[in-house]
Coordinates of C-alpha atoms and ligand atoms in Angstrom, one line a residue:
M1 CA 2.0 47.0 -3.9
R2 CA 4.3 46.1 -0.7
K3 CA 1.3 45.3 1.3
L4 CA -0.6 42.8 -1.5
F5 CA 3.3 41.0 -1.3
I6 CA 2.8 40.9 2.4
F7 CA -0.5 39.7 2.3
I8 CA -0.1 37.2 0.1
L9 CA 2.8 35.8 1.5
L10 CA 0.3 35.6 4.8
V11 CA -1.7 33.7 3.1
I12 CA 0.6 31.6 1.8
V13 CA 2.3 31.0 5.4
S14 CA -1.1 30.5 7.0
F15 CA -2.1 28.1 4.6
V16 CA 1.2 26.1 5.3
F17 CA 0.8 25.6 8.7
A18 CA -2.8 25.2 8.7
D19 CA -1.9 21.6 7.2
V20 CA -0.9 19.8 10.5
T21 CA 2.1 17.2 10.2
V22 CA 1.8 13.3 12.0
E23 CA 4.5 11.5 13.6
Y24 CA 4.5 8.2 14.7
K25 CA 5.9 6.5 17.6
S26 CA 7.8 3.9 14.9
S27 CA 9.6 4.0 11.5
L28 CA 6.6 5.1 9.2
T29 CA 6.7 8.1 7.3
P30 CA 5.2 11.4 9.2
E31 CA 2.5 12.3 7.2
V32 CA 0.5 15.7 6.2
I33 CA -3.1 16.5 7.0
K34 CA -4.1 19.0 3.9
T35 CA -6.5 21.9 5.3
V36 CA -9.2 23.5 3.9
E37 CA -10.5 26.4 4.3
I38 CA -14.5 26.5 4.8
D39 CA -16.0 29.7 6.2
S40 CA -12.9 31.3 7.0
T41 CA -12.3 28.3 9.5
D42 CA -9.9 25.3 8.6
Y43 CA -11.1 22.2 8.1
F44 CA -10.1 18.8 6.3
N45 CA -11.6 16.3 4.6
V46 CA -12.7 13.3 7.3
F47 CA -11.2 10.7 4.7
E48 CA -7.8 11.9 5.5
L49 CA -7.8 10.0 8.9
N50 CA -8.0 6.8 6.7
K51 CA -4.9 7.9 5.2
T52 CA -2.5 8.8 8.6
F53 CA -4.8 6.5 11.1
K54 CA -5.9 3.8 9.4
A55 CA -9.5 4.8 10.2
N56 CA -12.9 3.0 9.2
I57 CA -15.2 5.9 8.2
S58 CA -19.0 4.8 7.1
D59 CA -22.3 7.1 6.8
D60 CA -25.5 5.6 8.2
L61 CA -27.7 9.0 5.5
L62 CA -30.8 6.9 7.5
D63 CA -29.2 8.4 10.9
Q64 CA -27.6 11.4 9.8
R65 CA -24.4 9.7 11.0
L66 CA -20.5 9.5 10.1
N67 CA -18.5 6.9 11.6
V68 CA -15.0 7.4 12.7
N69 CA -13.5 4.1 13.4
I70 CA -9.9 5.1 14.9
Y71 CA -7.8 2.4 17.4
G72 CA -10.7 0.6 17.5
E73 CA -12.3 2.9 19.3
Q74 CA -16.1 3.9 17.5
L75 CA -16.6 8.1 17.4
I76 CA -19.9 8.9 15.8
F77 CA -20.6 12.2 14.3
L78 CA -23.9 14.0 13.6
I79 CA -24.4 15.7 10.0
D80 CA -24.3 19.4 10.2
S81 CA -23.7 19.2 14.1
S82 CA -20.8 20.1 16.0
Y83 CA -20.8 17.2 18.6
L84 CA -19.3 14.1 18.9
Q85 CA -20.2 11.1 20.4
H86 CA -17.4 8.6 22.2
G87 CA -18.6 6.3 24.1
S88 CA -21.0 7.8 26.9
D89 CA -18.8 11.1 26.2
Y90 CA -19.7 14.1 24.4
F91 CA -17.3 16.4 22.7
N92 CA -18.1 19.8 21.0
M93 CA -15.6 21.1 18.0
T94 CA -17.2 24.3 17.7
H95 CA -17.7 23.9 14.4
E96 CA -20.3 21.5 12.9
L97 CA -19.1 18.1 10.6
I98 CA -19.7 19.4 6.7
Q99 CA -20.8 17.6 3.7
Q100 CA -19.9 18.7 0.7
G101 CA -20.3 17.3 -3.0
G102 CA -20.3 13.6 -1.4
K103 CA -17.3 14.2 1.2
Y104 CA -16.8 15.2 5.0
F105 CA -15.6 17.8 6.1
L106 CA -13.9 18.1 10.0
P107 CA -13.3 20.9 11.6
A108 CA -8.7 21.1 11.7
I109 CA -9.7 21.2 16.0
F110 CA -10.8 17.8 16.1
L111 CA -6.8 17.7 14.6
T112 CA -5.4 19.3 17.0
D113 CA -7.6 19.6 20.5
L114 CA -10.0 16.7 20.8
L115 CA -7.3 13.5 19.2
P116 CA -5.1 14.2 21.8
Q117 CA -8.0 14.4 24.3
I118 CA -9.6 10.9 23.4
F119 CA -7.0 9.2 22.3
S120 CA -4.7 10.2 25.7
T121 CA -2.7 7.3 25.8
M122 CA -2.2 7.7 21.4
I123 CA -1.8 10.7 20.6
S124 CA -0.3 14.0 21.8
W125 CA -0.1 17.2 19.9
E126 CA 3.3 18.7 20.8
E127 CA 5.2 21.4 19.1
N128 CA 2.2 22.3 16.5
K129 CA 2.2 18.3 15.4
L130 CA 0.5 15.3 16.3
I131 CA 2.5 12.3 17.6
A132 CA 0.8 9.3 17.6
R133 CA 1.3 6.1 18.1
A134 CA 0.8 3.6 14.4
P135 CA -2.5 2.4 14.0
I136 CA -3.8 -0.4 13.9
D137 CA -4.8 -2.2 10.1
N138 CA -7.3 -5.1 10.8
S139 CA -7.2 -5.8 6.7
I140 CA -7.9 -9.0 4.9
K141 CA -3.9 -8.6 4.0
R142 CA -3.2 -13.4 3.8
I143 CA -5.2 -15.4 2.5
V144 CA -4.6 -19.2 2.7
L145 CA -5.8 -21.4 -0.2
D146 CA -6.6 -24.9 1.1
P147 CA -6.2 -27.4 -2.1
G148 CA -7.8 -30.6 -0.8
H149 CA -6.7 -33.8 -0.6
G150 CA -2.6 -35.0 -2.0
G151 CA -0.2 -37.1 -2.4
K152 CA -1.6 -40.8 -1.5
D153 CA -5.3 -39.0 -0.9
P154 CA -6.6 -39.0 -4.4
G155 CA -10.1 -37.6 -2.7
A156 CA -13.1 -37.5 -5.4
V157 CA -12.1 -40.1 -8.7
G158 CA -14.4 -38.9 -11.9
F159 CA -16.5 -40.9 -13.7
S160 CA -14.5 -41.7 -16.3
K161 CA -11.9 -42.4 -13.8
K162 CA -9.1 -40.2 -14.8
N163 CA -9.5 -37.5 -13.1
F164 CA -8.8 -36.6 -9.5
E165 CA -9.6 -33.8 -6.6
K166 CA -6.5 -33.1 -6.2
E167 CA -5.3 -32.4 -8.6
I168 CA -8.2 -29.9 -9.9
V169 CA -8.3 -27.6 -6.5
L170 CA -4.7 -27.8 -7.1
E171 CA -4.7 -26.6 -10.6
L172 CA -7.9 -23.8 -9.3
A173 CA -6.1 -22.9 -6.0
L174 CA -2.3 -22.0 -8.0
K175 CA -4.7 -20.0 -10.7
L176 CA -6.1 -18.5 -8.3
K177 CA -3.4 -17.4 -6.1
K178 CA -2.1 -15.4 -9.3
K179 CA -5.3 -13.5 -9.4
L180 CA -6.0 -12.5 -6.4
E181 CA -1.3 -11.1 -5.8
Q182 CA -1.5 -9.3 -9.1
Q183 CA -5.5 -7.9 -8.0
L184 CA -6.1 -7.1 -4.3
D185 CA -3.5 -6.3 -2.6
V186 CA -3.0 -9.8 -0.5
E187 CA -0.4 -11.8 0.2
V188 CA -1.4 -15.7 -0.9
L189 CA -0.5 -19.1 0.7
L190 CA -1.1 -22.3 -0.1
S191 CA -1.3 -25.3 2.7
R192 CA 0.2 -27.0 -0.2
D193 CA 2.0 -26.6 -3.8
K194 CA 2.3 -30.1 -5.4
D195 CA 1.1 -33.1 -5.0
E196 CA 1.9 -34.6 -1.4
F197 CA -0.3 -35.7 1.4
V198 CA -1.2 -33.0 4.6
S199 CA -3.2 -33.5 7.6
L200 CA -6.3 -31.9 7.9
Q201 CA -4.5 -30.8 10.9
Q202 CA -1.9 -29.8 9.6
R203 CA -3.7 -27.0 7.1
T204 CA -5.2 -25.5 9.4
K205 CA -2.0 -24.8 11.8
F206 CA -0.7 -23.9 8.7
A207 CA -2.9 -20.9 8.5
N208 CA -3.0 -19.8 12.2
E209 CA 1.3 -20.0 12.6
N210 CA 1.3 -18.0 9.4
N211 CA -1.9 -15.8 11.1
A212 CA -3.6 -15.7 8.1
D213 CA -7.2 -13.3 7.7
L214 CA -8.7 -15.6 5.7
F215 CA -9.0 -19.7 5.0
I216 CA -9.9 -20.7 2.1
S217 CA -10.7 -25.1 1.3
L218 CA -10.3 -25.8 -2.1
H219 CA -12.6 -29.0 -2.8
C220 CA -15.0 -31.0 -5.4
N221 CA -17.2 -33.2 -4.8
A222 CA -18.5 -37.4 -5.7
H223 CA -21.9 -38.8 -5.0
R224 CA -23.1 -42.5 -5.4
K225 CA -25.5 -40.9 -7.4
S226 CA -23.6 -39.9 -11.2
E227 CA -27.2 -37.4 -11.8
I228 CA -25.8 -35.5 -8.7
D229 CA -24.5 -32.6 -9.6
G230 CA -24.3 -28.4 -8.6
I231 CA -22.0 -26.0 -6.3
E232 CA -22.0 -25.7 -2.6
V233 CA -20.3 -23.9 -0.1
Y234 CA -19.8 -25.1 3.2
Y235 CA -18.5 -23.3 7.0
L236 CA -17.9 -25.3 10.2
S237 CA -20.9 -26.0 13.0
T238 CA -22.0 -29.0 14.3
A239 CA -25.8 -28.5 13.4
K240 CA -26.3 -30.9 10.4
T241 CA -28.3 -32.1 7.9
D242 CA -28.5 -36.0 6.4
E243 CA -27.0 -34.3 3.2
A244 CA -24.0 -32.5 4.8
R245 CA -23.5 -34.9 7.3
A246 CA -23.2 -37.1 4.2
V247 CA -20.2 -35.0 2.6
E248 CA -19.1 -34.2 6.4
A249 CA -17.7 -38.2 6.3
M250 CA -16.4 -38.3 2.8
E251 CA -14.3 -35.5 3.6
N252 CA -13.5 -36.6 6.3
Q253 CA -13.1 -39.8 6.2
V254 CA -9.2 -38.8 5.1
V255 CA -8.7 -38.8 8.9
Y256 CA -9.5 -42.3 9.5
E257 CA -7.8 -44.0 6.0
Y258 CA -4.9 -41.9 5.6
E259 CA -4.5 -40.4 8.8
G260 CA -4.0 -43.4 11.3
G261 CA -7.2 -45.1 11.8
Q262 CA -10.2 -44.2 14.9
E263 CA -6.7 -43.5 17.4
A264 CA -6.0 -40.3 15.2
V265 CA -10.3 -39.5 15.0
K266 CA -10.5 -39.7 18.3
K267 CA -7.6 -36.9 19.4
Y268 CA -9.2 -34.6 16.6
D269 CA -12.4 -35.3 19.1
D270 CA -11.2 -34.5 22.4
L271 CA -10.3 -30.7 23.4
A272 CA -8.8 -29.7 21.3
F273 CA -12.4 -29.7 19.1
I274 CA -14.0 -27.6 22.2
L275 CA -11.6 -25.3 22.0
A276 CA -12.0 -24.9 17.8
D277 CA -15.3 -24.9 17.5
M278 CA -14.7 -21.6 20.0
A279 CA -12.4 -20.5 18.2
Q280 CA -14.4 -20.4 15.3
S281 CA -18.2 -19.5 16.5
E282 CA -16.0 -16.0 17.2
H283 CA -16.6 -15.8 12.7
L284 CA -19.5 -17.8 11.9
E285 CA -21.4 -14.8 10.6
E286 CA -18.5 -13.5 9.0
S287 CA -17.7 -16.7 7.3
Y288 CA -20.9 -17.7 6.4
N289 CA -21.4 -13.8 4.8
L290 CA -18.1 -14.8 2.5
G291 CA -19.6 -18.2 1.8
A292 CA -22.8 -16.6 0.5
N293 CA -20.6 -14.0 -1.1
L294 CA -18.5 -17.2 -2.9
Q295 CA -21.6 -19.1 -3.7
T296 CA -24.1 -16.3 -5.2
A297 CA -20.7 -15.2 -7.6
L298 CA -20.2 -18.9 -8.4
V299 CA -22.9 -20.1 -9.2
S300 CA -24.2 -17.2 -11.3
A301 CA -21.3 -17.0 -13.0
T302 CA -21.2 -21.1 -13.9
E303 CA -24.8 -21.0 -13.9
A304 CA -24.5 -24.2 -12.5
Y305 CA -27.4 -26.1 -10.1
D306 CA -27.8 -24.4 -6.8
R307 CA -26.7 -26.2 -3.9
G308 CA -26.5 -23.2 -1.6
V309 CA -24.3 -22.4 2.3
K310 CA -24.3 -25.2 4.6
Q311 CA -23.0 -25.7 7.7
A312 CA -21.4 -29.2 8.5
N313 CA -18.4 -29.9 11.1
F314 CA -15.3 -30.0 8.7
Y315 CA -12.0 -31.0 10.3
V316 CA -10.8 -28.6 8.4
L317 CA -12.6 -26.4 8.9
R318 CA -12.2 -26.6 12.9
G319 CA -9.0 -25.4 13.5
A320 CA -8.7 -22.4 12.0
F321 CA -9.2 -19.0 14.4
M322 CA -10.3 -17.3 11.6
P323 CA -13.3 -17.0 8.8
S324 CA -13.3 -20.6 7.1
V325 CA -15.2 -21.8 4.1
L326 CA -14.9 -24.9 2.4
L327 CA -15.9 -24.8 -1.7
E328 CA -17.4 -27.8 -3.5
F329 CA -16.5 -26.7 -6.7
G330 CA -18.8 -29.3 -9.1
F331 CA -19.0 -33.2 -8.2
L332 CA -16.5 -34.9 -10.3
S333 CA -19.3 -38.0 -10.2
N334 CA -21.0 -36.4 -12.3
K335 CA -20.1 -37.4 -16.4
E336 CA -20.9 -33.6 -17.3
E337 CA -19.4 -32.2 -14.6
E338 CA -16.1 -34.0 -14.7
K339 CA -16.0 -32.7 -18.3
K340 CA -16.8 -28.7 -17.1
L341 CA -13.9 -28.9 -14.0
I342 CA -11.4 -30.5 -16.6
S343 CA -11.9 -27.7 -18.4
S344 CA -10.1 -24.5 -18.8
S345 CA -13.1 -22.0 -19.6
Y346 CA -14.7 -23.5 -16.7
Q347 CA -11.9 -23.6 -14.4
E348 CA -11.6 -19.6 -15.5
K349 CA -14.6 -18.6 -14.5
L350 CA -15.3 -20.6 -11.0
I351 CA -11.7 -18.4 -10.6
D352 CA -13.1 -15.0 -11.3
S353 CA -15.8 -15.7 -9.2
V354 CA -13.9 -16.6 -6.4
F355 CA -12.1 -13.9 -7.0
I356 CA -14.8 -11.4 -7.2
G357 CA -16.5 -13.8 -3.6
I358 CA -13.0 -12.6 -2.0
R359 CA -13.1 -9.2 -2.9
D360 CA -16.0 -8.3 -2.4
F361 CA -15.6 -10.2 1.0
K362 CA -12.5 -8.5 1.4
M363 CA -14.6 -4.7 0.8
K364 CA -17.1 -5.3 3.4
Y365 CA -15.1 -6.6 6.3
D366 CA -11.9 -4.3 5.7
Q367 CA -13.8 -1.2 6.6
M368 CA -16.1 -2.7 9.1
Q369 CA -12.9 -3.1 11.7
Ligands
ZN401 ZN1 -12.4 -32.7 -0.9

């Protein structure tokens, strides 16, 4: 009986000690990585690394690989192998990576021996604890919504002459902010939250100064031919089609008309543009992906004519240092589309679709960081 007690005590003690505590060299609360016994070896669920080190974890079943990104560095594990690769170095965990019930388990020795070895400047193993530098979190946390035009600049004017782009996009932005903040764990800032004039330069400056992770400019279109309708999404480029150039000219007109004419255009056009273009080209692919997500969601929810994802040279996208897109929700110059754009049920569809587009982009983006 007494032996049994000691045995149970030992089991409890060894179980308690097997968990690994992580303390941070900052004010972050310590975390505990729980371990489980598999084949009489201590293992832990790989997703514990997401909690403790903000690691991004993805599996590649085709190559039988598991990728774990910690502190911006990639570790590659092979399923059913004890080896892991970091750059050109290989490490032996002595026990293999186990895949069980859709979960991945790594031997605890990875935490106690290999992590401090691989990330020697970030992590150390002291007194049976991991002491780690605070993890880097590159996920999307802050979004700037940019309702186009405002104040003295009405933007596109409705077929009825009664509705203005500046009013519709502000309404959409306010509703969208509410939905995103309630359901996506992000902070949403607006480049304007009332009917006021904001220059194009101020809009991107606002996004940059607030370290936004996404910049989304909201617009309605207009065309001299009233039969033209549909939804389109733009991301920045210097490459142009004639049609893109026409929309671009219209959206950029604000600089000419309201921001000091030719002088102001020149200011946007010189060195600042080259620098901004470089900053944006870094995000070109991401901007395209975000745009494609949004366009697909918008068109499938509204059944509006699909005008596609296009590149154009918008001033408002030039200066942003983050994935950025410009949405054209429809043509106010089209009688039917104007009616839809001011109806609250159609606006609801637009908001839901933009929400879905951003959510899906964020899910993929956060995984890749
Ligand atoms: Zn506009």
